[in-house]
Coordinates of C-alpha atoms and ligand atoms in Angstrom, one line a residue:
M18 CA 39.4 -32.8 65.3
K19 CA 41.8 -33.1 62.3
L20 CA 44.3 -35.8 62.8
P21 CA 47.8 -34.6 62.0
N22 CA 50.3 -36.5 59.9
Y23 CA 53.7 -37.5 61.2
L24 CA 56.6 -36.6 58.8
C25 CA 60.2 -35.7 59.3
G26 CA 59.8 -36.4 63.1
E27 CA 57.1 -33.8 63.4
W28 CA 53.3 -33.7 63.5
T29 CA 51.9 -31.7 60.6
E30 CA 48.2 -31.0 59.8
G31 CA 47.2 -31.4 56.1
A32 CA 45.5 -28.4 54.4
G33 CA 41.9 -27.9 53.6
P34 CA 38.8 -29.1 55.4
G35 CA 39.9 -32.8 55.1
E36 CA 37.9 -36.0 54.7
P37 CA 35.6 -37.1 57.5
L38 CA 36.0 -40.4 59.4
V39 CA 32.6 -41.8 60.2
D40 CA 31.1 -44.2 62.8
P41 CA 29.5 -46.8 60.5
A42 CA 26.9 -47.8 63.2
T43 CA 25.6 -44.2 63.7
G44 CA 26.8 -42.2 60.7
D45 CA 28.3 -39.7 63.1
E46 CA 31.5 -37.8 62.1
L47 CA 34.4 -38.7 64.4
A48 CA 37.4 -36.8 63.0
R49 CA 38.9 -35.5 59.8
I50 CA 42.1 -36.3 57.9
S51 CA 44.0 -34.5 55.2
S52 CA 47.2 -35.2 53.4
Q53 CA 46.9 -32.0 51.2
G54 CA 50.0 -29.9 50.9
L55 CA 52.4 -32.4 52.7
D56 CA 56.0 -32.5 51.5
I57 CA 56.0 -36.3 51.0
A58 CA 59.2 -36.3 48.9
G59 CA 61.0 -34.4 51.8
A60 CA 59.6 -36.8 54.3
L61 CA 60.9 -39.8 52.4
E62 CA 64.3 -38.2 52.1
F63 CA 64.3 -37.4 55.8
S64 CA 63.6 -41.1 56.6
R65 CA 66.3 -42.3 54.2
A66 CA 68.9 -39.8 55.6
H67 CA 68.1 -40.0 59.3
G68 CA 65.9 -43.0 60.2
G69 CA 67.6 -45.6 58.1
P70 CA 71.2 -45.0 59.1
V71 CA 70.4 -45.0 62.8
L72 CA 68.4 -48.2 62.5
R73 CA 71.1 -49.9 60.4
Q74 CA 73.8 -49.1 63.0
L75 CA 72.0 -51.4 65.4
S76 CA 72.2 -55.2 65.3
Y77 CA 69.1 -57.4 64.7
T78 CA 69.0 -58.1 68.5
Q79 CA 69.0 -54.4 69.3
R80 CA 66.2 -53.8 66.8
A81 CA 64.3 -56.7 68.2
D82 CA 64.6 -54.9 71.6
L83 CA 63.0 -51.8 70.0
L84 CA 60.1 -54.0 68.8
A85 CA 59.7 -55.4 72.3
K86 CA 59.3 -51.9 73.7
M87 CA 56.8 -51.1 71.0
G88 CA 54.9 -54.2 71.9
E89 CA 54.8 -53.1 75.6
V90 CA 53.5 -49.6 74.6
L91 CA 50.8 -51.0 72.3
S92 CA 49.7 -53.5 75.0
A93 CA 49.4 -50.7 77.5
N94 CA 47.1 -48.7 75.2
R95 CA 45.0 -51.7 74.1
D96 CA 41.8 -50.5 75.7
E97 CA 42.0 -47.2 73.7
Y98 CA 42.5 -49.2 70.5
F99 CA 39.3 -51.2 71.2
R100 CA 37.4 -47.9 71.8
I101 CA 38.6 -46.5 68.5
S102 CA 37.8 -49.8 66.7
L103 CA 34.2 -49.6 68.1
L104 CA 33.9 -46.0 67.0
N105 CA 35.5 -46.0 63.6
L106 CA 34.9 -49.6 62.5
G107 CA 31.8 -50.5 64.5
A108 CA 33.8 -53.4 65.8
T109 CA 32.5 -55.9 68.3
K110 CA 35.0 -57.0 71.0
A111 CA 35.9 -60.1 68.9
D112 CA 36.4 -58.0 65.8
A113 CA 38.6 -55.5 67.6
S114 CA 40.6 -58.3 69.2
F115 CA 41.2 -59.9 65.8
D116 CA 42.8 -56.7 64.6
V117 CA 44.4 -55.1 67.7
D118 CA 45.5 -58.3 69.6
G119 CA 46.7 -59.7 66.3
A120 CA 48.8 -56.6 65.7
I121 CA 50.3 -56.6 69.2
Y122 CA 51.0 -60.4 69.1
T123 CA 52.8 -60.0 65.7
V124 CA 55.1 -57.2 67.0
K125 CA 55.9 -59.3 70.1
Y126 CA 56.5 -62.3 67.9
Y127 CA 59.1 -60.5 65.8
A128 CA 60.7 -59.1 68.9
K129 CA 61.1 -62.7 70.1
I130 CA 62.3 -64.4 66.9
G131 CA 64.4 -61.5 65.7
R132 CA 66.9 -62.3 68.5
A133 CA 68.0 -65.4 66.7
L134 CA 69.9 -63.2 64.3
A135 CA 71.9 -61.9 67.2
E136 CA 74.6 -59.3 66.5
G137 CA 74.4 -59.6 62.7
R138 CA 74.1 -56.4 60.5
M139 CA 73.3 -58.3 57.3
L140 CA 72.7 -61.9 56.2
K141 CA 75.1 -64.4 54.7
E142 CA 73.5 -66.8 52.2
G143 CA 74.7 -70.3 51.3
A144 CA 78.2 -71.6 51.0
V145 CA 81.3 -70.0 49.4
A146 CA 81.4 -70.7 45.6
P147 CA 85.0 -71.5 44.5
L148 CA 85.9 -69.4 41.4
S149 CA 89.6 -70.1 41.0
K150 CA 92.0 -73.1 40.8
T151 CA 93.7 -72.5 44.1
G152 CA 90.8 -71.1 45.9
V153 CA 92.2 -67.5 46.3
F154 CA 89.2 -66.1 44.5
S155 CA 85.6 -67.1 45.4
G156 CA 82.0 -65.9 45.6
Q157 CA 79.7 -65.5 48.6
H158 CA 76.1 -64.3 48.5
F159 CA 74.8 -61.9 51.1
L160 CA 71.5 -60.0 51.8
V161 CA 71.7 -56.5 53.1
P162 CA 69.0 -54.2 54.4
T163 CA 67.9 -51.7 51.8
Q164 CA 68.8 -48.1 52.4
G165 CA 65.3 -46.9 51.4
V166 CA 61.9 -46.6 53.1
A167 CA 59.3 -49.3 53.4
I168 CA 56.0 -47.6 52.3
F169 CA 52.8 -49.3 53.4
I170 CA 49.6 -48.5 51.6
N171 CA 47.0 -50.3 53.6
A172 CA 43.4 -51.5 53.4
F173 CA 40.6 -50.2 55.6
N174 CA 39.8 -53.5 57.3
F175 CA 42.9 -54.0 59.4
P176 CA 44.2 -50.6 60.5
A177 CA 46.1 -52.0 63.4
W178 CA 47.3 -55.4 62.2
G179 CA 48.0 -54.1 58.7
F180 CA 50.4 -51.5 60.1
C181 CA 52.1 -53.8 62.6
E182 CA 52.5 -57.0 60.5
K183 CA 54.4 -54.9 58.0
A184 CA 56.3 -52.6 60.4
A185 CA 57.7 -55.4 62.6
P186 CA 59.7 -57.2 59.9
A187 CA 60.7 -53.9 58.2
L188 CA 62.0 -52.3 61.4
L189 CA 63.7 -55.6 62.4
S190 CA 65.5 -55.4 59.1
G191 CA 66.7 -51.9 59.8
V192 CA 64.4 -50.2 57.3
P193 CA 62.3 -47.1 58.3
V194 CA 58.6 -47.2 57.6
L195 CA 56.0 -44.8 56.3
V196 CA 52.4 -46.0 56.7
K197 CA 49.4 -44.7 54.8
P198 CA 46.4 -46.3 56.3
A199 CA 43.2 -46.5 54.2
S200 CA 41.4 -43.2 54.7
P201 CA 38.0 -44.4 56.2
T202 CA 39.7 -46.1 59.2
A203 CA 42.9 -44.2 59.6
W204 CA 42.3 -43.2 63.2
L205 CA 43.5 -46.5 64.8
A206 CA 46.8 -46.6 62.9
H207 CA 47.2 -42.9 63.8
K208 CA 46.8 -43.6 67.5
M209 CA 49.2 -46.5 67.4
V210 CA 51.9 -44.4 65.7
E211 CA 51.2 -41.5 68.1
D212 CA 51.7 -43.9 71.1
I213 CA 55.0 -45.3 69.6
V214 CA 56.2 -41.7 68.9
N215 CA 55.3 -40.5 72.4
A216 CA 57.2 -43.4 73.9
N217 CA 60.3 -42.2 72.2
I218 CA 61.4 -45.7 71.2
L219 CA 62.5 -45.1 67.6
P220 CA 64.9 -42.6 66.1
P221 CA 63.5 -39.7 64.1
G222 CA 62.5 -40.7 60.6
A223 CA 62.1 -44.4 61.6
V224 CA 58.3 -44.1 61.5
S225 CA 56.1 -41.7 59.4
L226 CA 52.4 -41.5 59.0
V227 CA 50.2 -40.1 56.2
C228 CA 46.5 -39.9 56.7
G229 CA 44.5 -39.1 53.6
S230 CA 44.5 -40.0 50.0
A231 CA 48.1 -39.2 49.1
R232 CA 47.7 -40.1 45.5
E233 CA 51.1 -38.7 44.6
L234 CA 53.0 -40.8 47.1
L235 CA 54.3 -43.2 44.5
D236 CA 55.7 -40.4 42.4
H237 CA 58.4 -39.9 45.0
V238 CA 59.6 -43.5 45.6
R239 CA 63.1 -44.5 44.6
E240 CA 65.1 -47.5 43.7
E241 CA 65.9 -48.4 47.3
D242 CA 62.4 -48.1 48.6
I243 CA 59.8 -50.8 49.0
V244 CA 56.1 -50.4 48.4
S245 CA 53.9 -52.9 50.3
F246 CA 50.3 -52.5 49.2
T247 CA 47.1 -54.2 50.6
G248 CA 43.8 -53.5 49.0
S249 CA 41.7 -54.2 46.0
A250 CA 43.0 -55.8 42.8
D251 CA 42.0 -52.7 40.8
T252 CA 44.1 -50.4 43.0
A253 CA 46.9 -53.0 42.9
A254 CA 47.0 -52.7 39.1
R255 CA 47.3 -49.0 39.4
I256 CA 50.1 -49.2 41.9
R257 CA 52.1 -51.7 39.8
S258 CA 51.7 -49.6 36.7
N259 CA 52.7 -46.3 38.2
A260 CA 55.2 -44.7 35.8
N261 CA 57.7 -43.9 38.5
V262 CA 57.5 -47.3 40.1
L263 CA 58.1 -48.9 36.7
R264 CA 60.9 -46.6 35.6
R265 CA 62.8 -47.1 38.8
S266 CA 62.1 -50.8 39.3
V267 CA 60.8 -50.2 42.8
R268 CA 60.1 -53.4 44.6
V269 CA 56.4 -53.8 45.1
N270 CA 54.6 -56.4 47.3
I271 CA 50.9 -56.8 46.7
E272 CA 48.2 -58.4 48.9
A273 CA 44.8 -58.1 47.1
D274 CA 41.4 -59.6 46.7
S275 CA 40.8 -63.3 47.1
I276 CA 38.0 -65.7 46.5
N277 CA 39.0 -68.2 49.3
S278 CA 37.7 -71.7 49.5
A279 CA 36.7 -74.1 52.3
I280 CA 36.1 -77.7 51.4
L281 CA 34.2 -80.5 53.1
G282 CA 35.7 -83.8 52.1
P283 CA 33.7 -86.9 51.2
G284 CA 32.5 -89.1 54.0
C285 CA 32.0 -86.2 56.4
A286 CA 28.3 -86.8 57.0
P287 CA 26.1 -84.5 59.0
G288 CA 26.8 -85.2 62.7
S289 CA 30.4 -86.1 62.1
D290 CA 33.1 -84.0 63.8
L291 CA 34.5 -82.5 60.6
F292 CA 31.0 -81.5 59.4
G293 CA 30.5 -79.7 62.7
L294 CA 33.9 -78.1 62.6
L295 CA 33.4 -76.7 59.2
V296 CA 29.9 -75.4 60.1
K297 CA 31.5 -73.6 63.0
E298 CA 34.3 -72.2 60.8
A299 CA 31.9 -71.0 58.2
L300 CA 29.8 -69.2 60.8
K301 CA 32.8 -67.5 62.3
E302 CA 34.1 -66.5 58.9
L303 CA 30.7 -65.0 57.8
T304 CA 30.3 -63.0 61.0
L305 CA 33.7 -62.0 62.3
K306 CA 34.5 -58.4 61.2
A307 CA 31.3 -58.7 59.2
G308 CA 33.2 -60.8 56.7
Q309 CA 35.7 -58.0 55.9
K310 CA 38.8 -60.1 56.1
C311 CA 41.0 -60.8 53.1
T312 CA 41.1 -64.4 54.1
T313 CA 37.4 -64.8 54.7
I314 CA 35.8 -68.0 53.2
R315 CA 33.9 -66.9 50.1
R316 CA 33.1 -70.3 48.7
I317 CA 32.3 -73.4 50.7
F318 CA 32.5 -76.6 48.6
V319 CA 30.5 -79.6 49.9
P320 CA 29.7 -83.0 48.3
R321 CA 26.4 -82.6 46.5
Q322 CA 24.6 -85.0 48.9
N323 CA 25.6 -82.7 51.9
L324 CA 24.5 -79.4 50.4
K325 CA 21.1 -79.3 52.0
A326 CA 22.2 -80.5 55.4
F327 CA 25.1 -78.1 55.5
S328 CA 23.1 -75.1 54.4
E329 CA 20.5 -75.9 57.1
A330 CA 23.2 -76.3 59.8
V331 CA 24.8 -72.9 59.0
S332 CA 21.4 -71.2 58.6
A333 CA 20.2 -72.4 62.0
Q334 CA 23.2 -70.8 63.6
L335 CA 22.9 -67.6 61.6
R336 CA 19.3 -67.2 62.7
S337 CA 20.5 -66.6 66.3
M338 CA 23.1 -63.9 65.3
K339 CA 22.2 -60.3 66.2
V340 CA 23.4 -57.6 63.8
G341 CA 23.7 -54.1 64.9
N342 CA 25.5 -51.5 67.0
A343 CA 28.3 -53.2 68.9
R344 CA 27.8 -50.9 71.9
N345 CA 25.0 -53.3 72.7
S346 CA 26.8 -56.4 74.2
E347 CA 24.2 -58.7 72.6
V348 CA 25.4 -57.9 69.1
N349 CA 27.4 -60.5 67.3
V350 CA 27.8 -58.9 63.9
G351 CA 28.9 -55.3 63.3
P352 CA 28.6 -53.1 60.2
V353 CA 30.7 -52.9 57.1
V354 CA 33.0 -49.9 57.1
N355 CA 30.8 -47.3 55.4
K356 CA 27.9 -46.6 53.0
A357 CA 30.2 -47.0 49.9
Q358 CA 31.2 -50.5 51.1
Q359 CA 27.6 -51.4 51.9
A360 CA 26.6 -50.4 48.3
A361 CA 29.5 -52.4 46.9
C362 CA 28.5 -55.4 48.9
L363 CA 24.9 -55.2 47.7
E364 CA 26.0 -54.8 44.1
G365 CA 28.2 -57.9 44.4
L366 CA 25.5 -59.8 46.2
N367 CA 23.1 -59.1 43.3
K368 CA 25.6 -60.6 40.9
L369 CA 25.9 -63.7 43.0
K370 CA 22.1 -63.9 43.3
A371 CA 21.9 -64.1 39.5
E372 CA 23.6 -67.5 39.7
C373 CA 22.7 -68.8 43.2
A374 CA 19.8 -69.5 45.5
V375 CA 19.6 -67.5 48.7
V376 CA 19.7 -69.9 51.6
F377 CA 19.7 -67.3 54.4
G378 CA 19.6 -63.5 54.5
G379 CA 20.1 -61.5 51.3
N380 CA 17.7 -58.8 52.3
E381 CA 18.3 -55.0 52.1
N382 CA 15.9 -54.5 55.0
F383 CA 16.4 -56.7 58.1
P384 CA 16.2 -56.3 61.9
L385 CA 19.1 -54.2 63.4
V386 CA 19.9 -53.8 67.1
D387 CA 20.2 -50.1 68.1
A388 CA 20.9 -48.8 64.7
D389 CA 19.2 -46.6 62.1
P390 CA 19.3 -48.3 58.7
Q391 CA 19.4 -44.9 57.0
K392 CA 22.5 -43.7 58.8
S393 CA 24.4 -46.9 59.3
A394 CA 26.1 -49.4 57.0
F395 CA 25.0 -52.9 57.8
V396 CA 24.8 -55.9 55.5
Q397 CA 22.8 -58.9 56.5
P398 CA 24.8 -62.1 56.9
T399 CA 23.9 -64.1 53.8
L400 CA 24.4 -67.7 52.7
L401 CA 23.9 -68.6 49.1
A402 CA 23.9 -72.0 47.3
C403 CA 25.1 -72.9 43.9
E404 CA 24.2 -76.2 42.4
N405 CA 26.2 -75.9 39.2
G406 CA 29.5 -74.4 40.1
L407 CA 31.2 -75.5 36.9
A408 CA 28.8 -73.3 34.9
A409 CA 28.8 -70.4 37.3
K410 CA 31.0 -67.4 36.7
N411 CA 30.4 -64.7 39.4
V412 CA 30.7 -67.2 42.3
H413 CA 34.4 -67.6 41.4
D414 CA 35.0 -64.0 40.4
V415 CA 33.0 -61.6 42.6
E416 CA 34.4 -60.8 46.0
V417 CA 31.6 -59.5 48.2
F418 CA 33.7 -57.9 50.9
G419 CA 31.2 -58.5 53.7
P420 CA 29.3 -61.2 55.5
V421 CA 28.5 -63.3 52.4
A422 CA 29.5 -66.8 51.4
T423 CA 28.3 -69.3 48.8
L424 CA 27.9 -73.0 49.1
V425 CA 29.0 -74.8 46.0
A426 CA 28.1 -78.5 45.3
Y427 CA 30.7 -80.8 43.9
D428 CA 30.6 -84.3 42.5
N429 CA 34.2 -85.4 42.3
V430 CA 37.7 -84.2 43.2
Q431 CA 38.6 -83.2 39.6
D432 CA 35.6 -80.8 39.4
L433 CA 36.4 -79.5 42.9
V434 CA 40.0 -78.7 42.1
A435 CA 39.0 -77.1 38.8
M436 CA 36.5 -74.9 40.6
T437 CA 38.9 -73.8 43.4
R438 CA 41.4 -72.8 40.6
R439 CA 38.8 -70.5 39.0
G440 CA 39.5 -68.1 41.9
R441 CA 42.6 -67.4 39.8
G442 CA 44.9 -67.3 42.8
S443 CA 43.8 -67.1 46.4
L444 CA 45.2 -66.4 49.8
V445 CA 43.9 -69.5 51.6
A446 CA 41.9 -72.7 51.2
S447 CA 40.9 -75.1 54.0
V448 CA 40.1 -78.8 53.6
F449 CA 38.2 -80.8 56.2
S450 CA 38.6 -84.5 55.5
N451 CA 39.8 -87.8 57.1
D452 CA 40.6 -89.2 53.6
S453 CA 44.4 -88.7 53.2
N454 CA 44.2 -89.5 49.5
F455 CA 41.6 -86.9 49.0
L456 CA 43.6 -84.3 51.0
Q457 CA 46.7 -85.0 49.0
Q458 CA 44.9 -84.8 45.7
V459 CA 43.3 -81.5 46.7
V460 CA 46.5 -80.0 48.0
L461 CA 48.6 -81.0 45.0
G462 CA 45.8 -79.8 42.6
M463 CA 45.6 -76.3 44.0
A464 CA 48.8 -75.5 45.8
D465 CA 50.4 -73.5 43.0
L466 CA 47.4 -71.1 43.1
H467 CA 47.1 -70.8 46.9
G468 CA 49.4 -69.2 49.5
R469 CA 48.2 -71.2 52.5
I470 CA 46.3 -74.5 52.8
V471 CA 44.7 -75.5 56.1
A472 CA 44.2 -79.3 56.3
V473 CA 42.0 -80.5 59.2
D474 CA 41.3 -84.1 60.0
S475 CA 39.9 -85.7 63.2
S476 CA 43.3 -85.9 64.8
V477 CA 43.6 -82.1 64.6
G478 CA 40.0 -81.4 65.6
A479 CA 39.4 -78.0 67.1
Q480 CA 43.1 -77.4 67.6
H481 CA 43.6 -75.9 64.1
T482 CA 44.5 -72.3 63.9
G483 CA 41.5 -71.3 61.8
H484 CA 40.8 -70.7 58.1
G485 CA 40.9 -66.9 58.3
N486 CA 43.5 -66.5 61.0
V487 CA 46.9 -65.4 59.7
V488 CA 49.6 -66.5 62.1
P489 CA 53.0 -64.7 61.9
S490 CA 55.0 -67.9 61.7
C491 CA 53.3 -68.9 58.5
L492 CA 53.1 -67.4 55.0
H493 CA 50.4 -64.8 54.2
G494 CA 49.9 -64.0 50.6
G495 CA 48.8 -65.7 47.4
P496 CA 49.5 -65.8 43.7
G497 CA 47.5 -64.3 40.8
R498 CA 44.5 -62.3 41.7
A499 CA 45.6 -62.4 45.4
G500 CA 48.5 -60.1 44.4
G501 CA 51.5 -62.4 44.2
G502 CA 52.8 -61.0 47.5
E503 CA 54.4 -62.7 50.4
E504 CA 54.2 -61.5 54.0
L505 CA 55.1 -63.0 57.4
A506 CA 56.3 -66.6 57.4
G507 CA 58.5 -65.9 60.4
L508 CA 61.9 -64.4 59.6
R509 CA 61.4 -65.0 55.9
A510 CA 59.5 -61.7 56.0
L511 CA 62.8 -59.9 56.3
L512 CA 63.7 -61.0 52.8
L513 CA 61.4 -58.3 51.4
Y514 CA 63.4 -55.6 53.0
H515 CA 66.9 -57.0 52.1
R516 CA 68.7 -57.1 48.8
R517 CA 70.7 -60.0 47.6
F518 CA 74.2 -59.4 46.2
V519 CA 77.3 -61.5 45.7
V520 CA 80.9 -60.6 46.4
Q521 CA 83.5 -62.2 44.2
G522 CA 86.9 -61.7 45.9
P523 CA 89.6 -63.0 48.2
A524 CA 88.9 -64.9 51.3
S525 CA 89.9 -62.0 53.6
T526 CA 87.2 -59.8 52.1
L527 CA 84.5 -62.5 52.2
D528 CA 85.5 -63.5 55.8
G529 CA 85.3 -59.8 56.9
L530 CA 81.8 -59.4 55.5
S531 CA 80.8 -62.8 56.9
A532 CA 81.8 -61.8 60.3
L533 CA 79.2 -59.0 60.1
S534 CA 76.5 -61.4 59.0
A535 CA 73.9 -63.8 60.5
D536 CA 73.3 -66.9 58.5
T537 CA 70.2 -67.0 56.3
N538 CA 69.7 -70.6 57.4
L539 CA 68.3 -69.1 60.6
I540 CA 65.6 -67.5 58.5
Y541 CA 64.3 -70.9 57.3
S542 CA 64.6 -72.7 60.7
Ligands
NAP25 P1 41.5 -50.0 48.1 O1 40.3 -49.2 47.7 O2 42.2 -50.7 47.0 O3 42.5 -49.1 48.9 C1 43.6 -49.7 49.5 C2 44.6 -48.6 49.8 O4 45.1 -48.0 48.6 C3 44.0 -47.4 50.6 O5 45.0 -46.9 51.5 C4 43.8 -46.3 49.5 O6 43.8 -45.0 50.0 C5 45.0 -46.6 48.6 N1 44.8 -46.1 47.3 C6 43.8 -46.2 46.5 N2 44.1 -45.7 45.2 C7 45.4 -45.3 45.3 C8 46.3 -44.8 44.3 N3 45.9 -44.5 43.1 N4 47.6 -44.6 44.7 C9 48.0 -44.8 46.0 N5 47.2 -45.4 46.9 C10 45.9 -45.6 46.6 O7 41.1 -51.2 49.1 P2 40.2 -51.1 50.4 O8 38.8 -50.8 50.0 O9 40.8 -50.2 51.4 O10 40.4 -52.6 50.9 C11 39.5 -53.7 50.6 C12 40.2 -54.7 49.7 O11 41.4 -55.0 50.3 C13 39.4 -56.0 49.6 O12 39.2 -56.2 48.3 C14 40.3 -57.0 50.3 O13 40.2 -58.3 49.7 C15 41.6 -56.4 50.2 N6 42.4 -56.9 51.3 C16 43.5 -57.8 51.1 C17 44.2 -58.2 52.2 C18 45.4 -59.1 52.0 O14 46.2 -59.3 52.9 N7 45.5 -59.8 50.9 C19 44.0 -57.7 53.5 C20 43.0 -56.8 53.7 C21 42.2 -56.4 52.6 P3 42.4 -44.3 50.4 O15 41.7 -45.1 51.5 O16 42.9 -43.0 50.9 O17 41.6 -44.1 49.1

């Protein structure tokens, strides 16, 4: 089976034998993909000429209605997405739910909140700026949907959510989308696009799909397009420095690697509620999606006197975790996505081992449920410990994109903040403490280098949304190494797909444009 691409409102098979998609638990080939010989420039032009204009004729509410229909179609096919997640990602039910249900929830969320913008066609920002003595000439800022295409180059770990969390705000903005899922796991995004196309919800050119490497994609982007990339920092640097992207000042949003931190505050002794909550969170983060989440906790900072107790508590739980083929319902931890990722994880793990003690796991050979280690791509859940985090380098620098985390001892809040900052910009940090002074010091010390901070005290307890869980109402993204991008955050996400401009003119002109606009205040409410 070679999965076709969807361009110019038609399914088109790429040339050549294509690249295989593989089941990471069995090594079996599932399908093939190819982007060879596709007319990508023509497809982008088709979207700009056909998809965009039809979408932009609709109001925000009408586009929100389209998203609602998409949400219904995706919900109706949820079981099939779980099946593909199992085959192509080795996903347990919990892993599949995180991606698939997260995707569906996000589409429905934007369908719901998009209605607040009502019949607007663009956005009016701020008050009128007087520019003349009598007030006959003044300025008004607006934001208008771009007339280009939103191009999504996505990572392998969230084929469903990665597509939907970007497509929902773009389509709500009136901007057509072209998604290029990561090659190894393209099947799930392919199926979702196929279902949306078959349901005939969107106008031709509103959604396009390229499965395969498509390395020349960026050579065809133009000034009005937007590139939204998720993946490794190395590829991000290549995307940013693409000559065509630079020459045309194409807007680029990047979500990349992140060495995320979780912090146990002082005074959270073993047996306390917060100690228990962070143990639970660390376990979830290590095992869910086999640690292949951009937001996964990579470093767990604990007061030095709690290091041993914390490592024992997490290890005790890890001991009961079964790793293997998720077709067996006893399995808690699935594989990483393929042999190449397994090799990358083991290489990164060796770098961490050079500076850290192995507390749990760390073996290349370990017991697997219903899987052949030669054919599959598993990594043993591994907990490491670092006594001297200030002197360590790799702990703050090497992202092992798998079920691996490092405990780091700290002695005071200054050292703690300094170490979190050595991640050089992260997506998320979580702080578990009842000490409000400590919480404030930590938040203020690291906020400029973190996109999201989760603060948990006893009053919040288990009601927090989770360290690794990205909720569509809150910002996803982080500065520096994490890419500097911003996604979600409710209707703020629409800003990426709109362009700000100001009109300086008479009141009649400004009033006419204002009548077409929803107020940007709604975006921040
Ligand atoms: P990757 O190797 O950087 O690939 C990401 C995407 O870029 C894939 O679709 C890939 O296509 C494409 N690509 C690679 N080189 C390209 C080029 N020269 N021009 C255009 N496209 C190119 O990353 P990955 O291995 O899929 O994902 C893992 C990484 O993503 C992790 O480091 C993780 O931290 C990060 N991540 C971040 C977030 C976030 O929201 N911040 C979320 C998930 C993952 P092919 O697959 O066809 O090569």
